[in-house]
XYZ file of C-alpha atoms in Angstrom:
560
model
C 90.663 9.966 -125.193
C 88.889 7.052 -127.300
C 88.247 10.582 -130.202
C 91.885 9.880 -130.867
C 90.723 6.770 -132.627
C 90.924 7.246 -136.511
C 92.772 10.085 -136.045
C 95.618 9.962 -139.117
C 98.846 11.842 -137.778
C 102.524 12.750 -139.394
C 100.664 13.611 -142.489
C 98.948 10.010 -143.329
C 101.791 8.559 -141.418
C 100.674 6.249 -139.004
C 96.746 5.977 -138.216
C 95.681 5.092 -135.006
C 93.377 1.755 -134.909
C 92.429 0.526 -131.053
C 93.140 1.481 -127.400
C 95.621 -0.844 -125.864
C 95.678 0.509 -122.368
C 95.528 3.598 -120.511
C 96.525 4.772 -116.941
C 96.714 8.439 -115.408
C 100.521 9.295 -117.266
C 100.209 7.530 -120.133
C 97.752 5.558 -122.867
C 98.756 3.476 -125.808
C 96.894 2.878 -128.968
C 97.343 -0.213 -131.602
C 97.964 1.704 -134.854
C 98.436 1.390 -138.834
C 102.409 2.830 -140.131
C 100.680 3.226 -144.020
C 104.524 3.583 -145.264
C 105.533 0.488 -144.340
C 102.400 -1.219 -144.722
C 103.211 -2.681 -140.751
C 101.233 -2.964 -137.321
C 102.863 -1.054 -134.325
C 102.254 0.752 -131.234
C 102.119 4.313 -130.228
C 102.043 5.799 -126.584
C 100.561 8.852 -125.790
C 100.143 11.142 -123.072
C 96.870 10.917 -121.456
C 95.194 14.529 -122.227
C 93.222 15.571 -119.298
C 97.494 16.152 -118.659
C 97.139 18.912 -121.096
C 95.192 21.026 -118.303
C 97.578 20.588 -115.195
C 100.238 23.253 -114.959
C 103.005 21.071 -114.996
C 102.524 19.824 -118.552
C 105.831 20.371 -120.255
C 106.784 18.269 -117.439
C 104.858 15.233 -118.468
C 106.617 15.946 -121.604
C 109.595 16.145 -120.592
C 109.581 13.140 -118.888
C 107.344 10.858 -121.477
C 110.220 12.316 -124.196
C 113.390 10.882 -121.584
C 110.914 7.522 -121.797
C 111.476 6.636 -125.379
C 115.427 8.297 -124.795
C 115.767 5.738 -122.030
C 114.439 3.106 -123.996
C 116.245 4.007 -127.777
C 118.852 3.345 -125.675
C 118.184 -0.591 -124.891
C 118.457 -2.973 -127.617
C 118.280 -6.288 -126.466
C 115.700 -8.704 -128.741
C 113.454 -9.645 -125.994
C 112.692 -5.179 -124.539
C 111.071 -3.836 -126.990
C 112.372 -1.444 -129.375
C 110.992 2.164 -130.104
C 111.081 3.162 -134.129
C 110.201 6.083 -134.251
C 109.290 9.947 -131.914
C 107.724 12.945 -132.589
C 104.833 16.235 -131.056
C 102.239 16.601 -133.656
C 100.216 19.657 -132.684
C 101.709 20.063 -128.714
C 101.363 15.612 -127.795
C 103.817 14.001 -127.775
C 103.758 10.220 -129.462
C 106.503 7.053 -129.074
C 106.340 4.463 -131.734
C 107.412 1.038 -130.549
C 106.862 -2.102 -132.211
C 103.582 -4.410 -131.996
C 104.012 -7.829 -130.555
C 100.931 -10.325 -131.051
C 100.705 -11.998 -128.157
C 99.338 -12.706 -123.956
C 101.071 -11.008 -121.790
C 102.126 -13.535 -119.099
C 99.909 -12.331 -116.487
C 96.943 -13.448 -118.525
C 99.113 -16.738 -119.212
C 98.963 -17.400 -115.835
C 96.476 -15.429 -113.589
C 93.728 -17.006 -111.948
C 94.848 -20.150 -111.982
C 97.350 -21.685 -114.376
C 101.095 -22.068 -113.389
C 103.951 -22.767 -115.686
C 105.643 -25.871 -115.683
C 108.936 -25.528 -113.578
C 111.074 -25.204 -117.270
C 109.708 -22.443 -119.132
C 108.819 -20.212 -116.321
C 113.421 -20.291 -116.093
C 113.858 -20.505 -119.967
C 110.779 -16.443 -119.348
C 113.056 -15.678 -116.548
C 116.535 -15.887 -118.121
C 115.642 -13.826 -120.984
C 113.684 -11.182 -119.378
C 117.179 -11.716 -116.552
C 118.816 -11.475 -119.787
C 117.574 -7.472 -120.761
C 117.632 -6.087 -118.448
C 122.367 -6.947 -118.138
C 121.350 -4.570 -120.666
C 119.284 -1.947 -118.415
C 121.552 -1.686 -116.274
C 124.090 -1.528 -118.084
C 123.221 1.579 -119.727
C 122.562 3.178 -116.573
C 119.159 2.140 -115.672
C 116.699 0.658 -113.428
C 113.556 -0.976 -114.897
C 111.824 -0.546 -111.775
C 108.195 -1.738 -113.147
C 109.057 -6.011 -113.325
C 105.854 -7.645 -113.611
C 103.749 -9.840 -114.999
C 101.992 -7.727 -116.796
C 104.644 -5.924 -118.946
C 105.963 -9.660 -120.023
C 104.407 -9.852 -123.057
C 104.767 -13.764 -124.954
C 105.088 -13.822 -128.178
C 102.815 -15.169 -130.724
C 104.086 -18.601 -131.722
C 107.402 -18.418 -130.071
C 109.000 -19.257 -126.741
C 110.050 -15.591 -126.679
C 109.123 -12.607 -124.279
C 108.938 -8.738 -124.837
C 109.692 -6.316 -122.298
C 107.359 -3.503 -121.763
C 106.327 -0.144 -120.261
C 109.988 1.372 -118.545
C 107.381 4.393 -117.659
C 109.204 4.607 -114.792
C 112.402 3.696 -115.452
C 115.519 5.835 -113.383
C 119.007 6.290 -113.874
C 121.620 5.770 -111.093
C 124.757 5.671 -109.740
C 125.735 2.952 -108.597
C 126.522 3.720 -104.629
C 125.176 7.815 -104.357
C 121.269 7.809 -102.503
C 118.835 8.829 -104.756
C 115.140 10.053 -104.730
C 112.704 7.126 -105.622
C 108.980 7.877 -107.768
C 106.318 6.316 -105.609
C 104.871 4.474 -108.676
C 105.053 0.750 -107.758
C 104.084 -2.468 -108.278
C 102.233 -4.091 -104.985
C 104.271 -7.591 -104.374
C 106.690 -6.445 -107.091
C 108.295 -3.096 -105.223
C 111.415 -4.045 -102.822
C 110.568 -2.095 -99.843
C 113.289 -0.104 -100.839
C 110.941 1.561 -103.565
C 108.645 2.623 -100.593
C 110.990 4.855 -99.515
C 111.649 8.428 -100.600
C 115.058 8.052 -100.390
C 117.123 5.122 -100.822
C 119.907 4.011 -102.664
C 119.300 2.664 -106.211
C 121.000 -0.582 -107.602
C 120.375 -3.772 -109.605
C 119.071 -5.601 -106.997
C 115.695 -3.059 -107.790
C 114.415 -5.190 -110.743
C 116.600 -8.404 -109.074
C 113.315 -8.273 -106.486
C 110.957 -8.002 -109.528
C 112.177 -10.684 -111.798
C 112.172 -13.202 -108.522
C 109.481 -12.088 -107.478
C 108.004 -12.148 -111.418
C 109.333 -16.261 -111.447
C 107.228 -16.624 -108.072
C 104.108 -15.590 -109.672
C 104.241 -17.390 -112.299
C 105.524 -20.600 -111.086
C 102.551 -19.880 -107.617
C 99.835 -17.684 -109.782
C 99.585 -16.055 -106.985
C 100.693 -12.156 -106.158
C 103.507 -12.271 -103.413
C 103.055 -10.476 -100.906
C 104.155 -6.844 -100.810
C 106.629 -6.247 -98.945
C 105.616 -3.582 -97.043
C 103.486 -6.294 -95.818
C 105.771 -9.378 -95.222
C 106.510 -8.996 -91.050
C 103.236 -8.498 -90.269
C 101.709 -11.789 -93.810
C 105.810 -13.430 -93.914
C 106.067 -14.990 -97.750
C 104.970 -18.506 -98.551
C 107.797 -20.445 -100.229
C 107.392 -21.429 -103.797
C 108.109 -24.820 -102.780
C 104.843 -24.355 -100.190
C 102.840 -24.225 -102.751
C 104.551 -26.454 -105.361
C 106.480 -29.702 -103.640
C 107.796 -30.561 -106.815
C 109.700 -26.754 -107.221
C 113.240 -27.769 -106.868
C 115.436 -26.305 -104.415
C 117.401 -24.263 -106.596
C 115.005 -22.378 -108.259
C 113.018 -21.915 -104.614
C 116.143 -20.957 -103.571
C 115.997 -18.584 -106.683
C 113.397 -16.560 -105.742
C 112.831 -16.644 -101.727
C 117.315 -14.495 -101.780
C 116.069 -12.558 -105.474
C 112.669 -11.704 -102.771
C 115.488 -11.290 -99.465
C 114.019 -8.245 -97.981
C 116.758 -6.258 -96.871
C 118.429 -5.728 -99.832
C 121.913 -6.411 -98.375
C 121.453 -10.334 -98.620
C 120.490 -9.856 -102.489
C 121.807 -10.640 -105.176
C 123.770 -7.304 -106.052
C 123.357 -7.778 -109.892
C 120.653 -9.712 -112.087
C 124.194 -12.032 -113.041
C 124.482 -13.432 -110.354
C 121.031 -14.041 -109.671
C 120.884 -15.859 -113.062
C 123.651 -18.241 -111.878
C 120.688 -19.463 -108.871
C 118.800 -20.636 -112.037
C 118.820 -24.495 -112.422
C 119.221 -25.494 -116.392
C 116.968 -27.033 -117.683
C 117.912 -30.995 -117.509
C 118.142 -30.350 -114.160
C 114.358 -29.101 -113.200
C 113.652 -32.300 -115.315
C 111.281 -30.231 -117.784
C 112.622 -29.179 -121.203
C 111.130 -25.393 -122.536
C 107.737 -26.786 -124.518
C 105.414 -25.008 -124.229
C 103.955 -23.075 -122.257
C 100.647 -24.559 -121.833
C 102.562 -27.507 -120.890
C 100.951 -28.632 -116.989
C 102.697 -27.632 -114.167
C 102.045 -30.566 -112.396
C 104.564 -32.521 -115.088
C 107.630 -31.172 -113.497
C 109.403 -33.579 -111.754
C 111.128 -32.773 -107.699
C 115.001 -33.608 -107.660
C 116.263 -34.345 -104.061
C 118.097 -31.187 -103.072
C 115.980 -28.755 -101.220
C 117.692 -24.454 -99.396
C 115.958 -22.422 -97.099
C 117.507 -18.644 -96.937
C 117.375 -16.241 -93.697
C 117.160 -12.446 -95.366
C 118.575 -10.875 -91.939
C 117.694 -7.769 -90.421
C 116.025 -3.806 -92.719
C 118.300 -1.212 -92.647
C 116.799 1.847 -89.830
C 115.251 3.368 -92.472
C 113.219 0.040 -93.433
C 112.668 -0.900 -90.047
C 111.384 2.582 -89.488
C 108.446 1.447 -93.145
C 107.964 -1.638 -91.531
C 108.135 -3.301 -88.385
C 109.368 -6.387 -87.183
C 111.948 -9.013 -87.722
C 112.889 -11.542 -89.962
C 114.526 -13.926 -89.182
C 119.254 -14.584 -89.081
C 120.092 -17.832 -90.042
C 119.288 -20.064 -91.982
C 120.271 -23.542 -93.536
C 121.675 -25.782 -95.936
C 120.758 -29.588 -96.552
C 122.313 -30.724 -99.431
C 122.196 -35.028 -100.812
C 125.576 -36.380 -99.053
C 126.922 -39.787 -101.088
C 129.662 -41.847 -99.214
C 133.320 -42.395 -100.851
C 133.057 -44.572 -103.628
C 133.527 -48.927 -102.756
C 135.682 -50.967 -104.884
C 134.333 -54.466 -106.096
C 137.410 -56.078 -105.632
C 138.058 -54.609 -101.816
C 133.825 -54.615 -101.428
C 133.609 -58.805 -101.582
C 137.166 -59.187 -99.302
C 134.809 -58.328 -96.935
C 131.678 -59.446 -97.898
C 131.446 -63.209 -96.289
C 132.763 -61.749 -92.683
C 129.691 -58.718 -92.315
C 127.503 -61.120 -93.217
C 127.880 -63.557 -90.031
C 128.678 -61.201 -87.768
C 125.679 -59.356 -88.721
C 123.570 -62.453 -87.979
C 125.277 -63.027 -84.883
C 124.291 -59.613 -83.302
C 120.485 -59.694 -85.146
C 120.193 -63.454 -82.892
C 121.534 -61.432 -80.153
C 119.541 -58.728 -79.948
C 116.180 -61.513 -80.248
C 116.952 -62.949 -77.903
C 118.010 -60.023 -74.873
C 114.070 -58.429 -75.899
C 112.094 -61.786 -75.080
C 113.949 -61.689 -71.729
C 113.573 -57.927 -70.729
C 110.470 -56.603 -72.825
C 107.259 -56.540 -71.281
C 104.134 -55.448 -72.881
C 102.974 -51.402 -71.710
C 99.374 -50.584 -71.863
C 98.668 -48.581 -75.774
C 97.594 -45.281 -75.728
C 94.891 -44.058 -78.529
C 96.366 -41.913 -80.560
C 93.191 -39.001 -81.646
C 94.198 -36.910 -84.604
C 91.469 -33.310 -83.348
C 89.650 -31.856 -87.546
C 90.786 -28.304 -87.651
C 88.168 -26.028 -87.322
C 87.189 -24.714 -90.473
C 88.794 -20.668 -90.999
C 87.258 -18.187 -91.645
C 85.560 -17.959 -94.990
C 86.957 -14.982 -97.091
C 84.285 -14.899 -99.998
C 83.446 -12.002 -100.812
C 79.759 -10.300 -100.822
C 78.478 -6.890 -100.896
C 78.086 -4.121 -98.921
C 78.327 -1.206 -100.509
C 76.795 0.827 -103.958
C 76.838 3.415 -105.563
C 72.911 3.095 -104.768
C 70.649 1.160 -102.982
C 70.940 -3.019 -103.809
C 68.941 -5.025 -103.064
C 70.331 -8.306 -100.696
C 71.302 -11.704 -102.261
C 70.009 -14.455 -102.231
C 70.888 -16.455 -98.854
C 69.919 -19.681 -97.203
C 70.785 -18.230 -93.492
C 68.537 -14.633 -93.015
C 71.030 -11.307 -92.705
C 70.527 -7.927 -92.369
C 71.179 -5.842 -95.341
C 73.769 -3.622 -95.526
C 73.101 0.314 -94.185
C 73.518 2.356 -97.644
C 73.938 6.226 -97.307
C 74.587 8.729 -99.486
C 78.579 10.997 -99.474
C 77.935 14.716 -100.229
C 79.404 14.903 -103.803
C 81.650 14.082 -104.601
C 82.307 10.869 -101.731
C 81.843 7.315 -102.209
C 78.822 6.281 -103.935
C 77.599 4.159 -100.950
C 79.124 3.556 -97.242
C 79.231 -0.487 -95.885
C 77.742 -1.373 -93.114
C 78.842 -0.519 -89.220
C 82.493 -2.780 -88.842
C 82.543 -4.408 -85.094
C 86.221 -3.345 -85.592
C 86.903 -7.228 -84.859
C 87.954 -8.911 -88.255
C 86.726 -12.098 -88.424
C 90.105 -12.741 -90.602
C 93.159 -12.448 -91.156
C 93.365 -9.770 -93.595
C 94.957 -10.274 -97.273
C 96.508 -7.965 -99.261
C 94.190 -5.382 -100.539
C 94.389 -4.791 -104.165
C 93.983 -1.410 -104.374
C 93.081 -1.461 -108.445
C 93.248 1.989 -109.931
C 91.033 3.963 -112.298
C 91.408 3.286 -115.646
C 92.085 -0.827 -115.172
C 89.535 -3.533 -117.331
C 86.745 -5.326 -114.985
C 88.416 -8.837 -116.476
C 92.023 -7.953 -114.421
C 90.012 -7.091 -111.461
C 87.717 -10.567 -111.446
C 90.801 -12.175 -112.296
C 91.877 -10.807 -108.491
C 88.819 -11.106 -106.997
C 85.727 -13.051 -108.499
C 83.186 -12.411 -109.548
C 80.534 -9.480 -107.549
C 78.106 -10.425 -105.042
C 75.673 -7.555 -105.526
C 75.723 -5.157 -109.078
C 73.451 -2.754 -110.189
C 73.503 -0.050 -112.780
C 75.729 3.292 -112.068
C 74.232 6.809 -110.470
C 77.003 8.684 -112.771
C 76.935 8.901 -116.599
C 77.128 5.582 -118.686
C 78.523 3.483 -115.490
C 77.464 0.650 -113.440
C 78.613 -0.863 -110.109
C 80.545 -3.939 -108.468
C 80.948 -4.366 -105.137
C 82.410 -6.688 -103.385
C 83.375 -7.473 -98.819
C 87.006 -9.132 -98.947
C 87.097 -9.956 -95.702
C 83.577 -10.058 -93.051
C 83.230 -6.059 -91.231
C 86.479 -5.273 -92.040
C 87.297 -4.685 -95.865
C 85.186 -4.303 -98.357
C 86.200 -3.262 -101.933
C 83.614 -1.384 -105.107
C 83.800 0.048 -108.447
C 82.266 1.407 -110.835
C 82.450 0.883 -113.891
C 83.053 2.464 -117.104
C 79.321 1.046 -120.005
C 80.800 0.704 -123.152
C 85.317 0.580 -122.310
C 84.351 -2.073 -119.615
C 87.325 -0.503 -117.934
C 86.886 1.226 -114.073
C 85.846 4.593 -113.518
C 85.906 4.948 -109.856
C 88.175 3.437 -107.636
C 87.126 2.588 -103.494
C 87.940 0.570 -100.414
C 86.531 0.656 -96.840
C 88.142 -0.528 -94.108
C 87.497 -0.922 -90.422
C 89.612 0.840 -88.019
C 90.616 -2.636 -86.896
C 93.118 -2.512 -90.107
C 96.449 -1.996 -90.573
C 97.338 0.653 -91.500
C 99.958 -0.146 -93.943
C 96.869 -2.893 -95.313
C 95.387 1.222 -96.360
C 98.814 2.549 -97.114
C 99.363 -0.127 -99.832
C 95.596 -0.240 -101.118
C 95.789 3.813 -101.323
C 98.609 4.041 -103.286
C 97.732 0.763 -106.374
C 94.043 2.710 -106.244
C 96.246 5.900 -106.809
C 98.433 5.026 -109.739
C 101.188 4.937 -107.626
C 101.415 8.912 -106.843
C 100.514 8.920 -102.333
C 103.128 9.308 -101.861
C 102.323 13.218 -100.271
C 98.963 11.307 -98.875
C 100.328 8.999 -96.942
C 100.326 10.949 -94.426
C 97.600 11.940 -95.450
C 95.266 8.261 -94.863
C 97.978 7.739 -91.632
C 95.653 11.606 -89.777
C 92.148 9.852 -90.280
C 93.117 6.904 -89.079
C 94.490 8.441 -86.118
C 91.719 11.049 -85.981
C 93.607 13.196 -85.881
C 91.259 14.565 -89.624
C 88.050 13.713 -90.332
C 88.680 13.919 -93.912
C 90.838 14.974 -97.127
C 90.331 15.527 -100.515
C 92.437 15.660 -103.070
C 92.736 16.464 -106.509
C 96.205 14.471 -109.312
C 96.284 14.653 -112.948
C 92.432 13.181 -114.321
C 92.098 12.057 -111.038
C 90.417 13.016 -107.890
C 89.924 11.742 -104.845
C 88.643 11.164 -100.873
C 89.867 9.661 -97.645
C 87.200 10.116 -95.048
C 85.954 8.447 -91.795
C 82.300 7.732 -91.975
C 80.025 7.957 -90.233
C 80.276 3.672 -89.350
C 83.700 4.733 -87.917
C 85.440 2.926 -90.720
C 88.383 4.505 -93.490
C 86.966 5.879 -96.672
C 89.260 6.367 -99.779
C 87.789 7.427 -103.099
C 89.286 8.468 -105.975
C 87.956 8.761 -109.173
C 88.377 10.221 -113.146
C 87.938 14.260 -112.702
C 84.990 14.382 -114.575
C 82.931 11.617 -113.629
C 80.629 13.465 -110.908
C 80.481 16.800 -113.773
């Protein structure tokens, strides 16, 4: 698709200048509108989809995206200015928004001040009200899809690629495109009611991320890995903001605000957060704490949700508020001041005398506080590669990983055998799809412990052992673009199946709906291997010789 760079469209009206991003479905370019002398963004279908039998359906869906987006006119929504088909390829032209996306601004460790984060959330919330008024849901609200317009405090919502119409009160089929951490549990279900509460969850989760610089725990995993309240991570946050996020991220849709307007009403204004929205680079610590606190339970899940995620959430909740005594006028207070003071003096003298007569010292007991033992380390270390790599230097001698080449075109290598007992609690696994930039991977996982030249084409490899003896991730990058061409994950048998399913869904760019049963079959030892092909992707789910579940997804032409 890089061959399109420099290509002129519409008789020289547009020129494609550089690639901005790509996924399994679409690719976007920065382009020049020569007639107006403006920079624009042009989005088109991934060229590899042309060879798919469903290409006409992809074209229709792409045109639907342009139509949906054109209906939503708002200053905080990217504007569609043109749509055309040339040489059998569909193109959508949008405004170019100079500036970083909020994910780049915040991650890995620069949380925003409370007031500025709320300022951004309000803008996106008001934009989403327009989306919902047009009978649409965005369904992919996350910091990556929000751009801060350069030189302003204005944010713009982009990427309506998985937006869908919704009919209030009806049950509809959901697509399997999901951004783990920002997607509510109903998006994991193939049949569920579509409501604005879906986008409420996404925006509340986005606000959580902006304030904590953490991707929230995936909704599908929250019965096993509870989501820390924002105030647990940032104690200075106001109770009102904490409550708005907790309510907006209620797992059960019945306990979420039903509309964006209802959720926005829960957010405090700028004055109540202790700071005014001045700059996105204002230090987070400058936000002053308030004196209120709130907690909210999320209630039981529906039977369909319980079949997906087992376990119950707390059903009770409290709301603690400051209380103040009724005001007393100065004149009435003065009338009783002297008698009250005399009474207090006499009571104090009497209490002192009684203590002196009856008190007998008791033996003291030393209170000893045991130092907590260190938690198991989750720092990455390499366990596999696309070909054998030398072990990293270590102060302690360790056994080098056992490397096995799998049959073509399976994974690059097999990690060392596991003892089937994770050495630490397994976190949410950030499965990155093909096309993800190396910068994005390293922002989430840090620097890899081992790297090497790749076997296929002009590639290189990076490997992470996310949880020792339990979870290993590996990536094959294109040397020229720095983007992932193959994404891999290896799990010990003891890792929860839901963790694997979330990772698989992310690794396939949200296209794993029909693969989840295949993964379950491999996990339950009912099958040893399943290969698949989806658009421009190929992949495999298999139990390898180390008795681990391996998932690999790659560009269809990588191993040619």
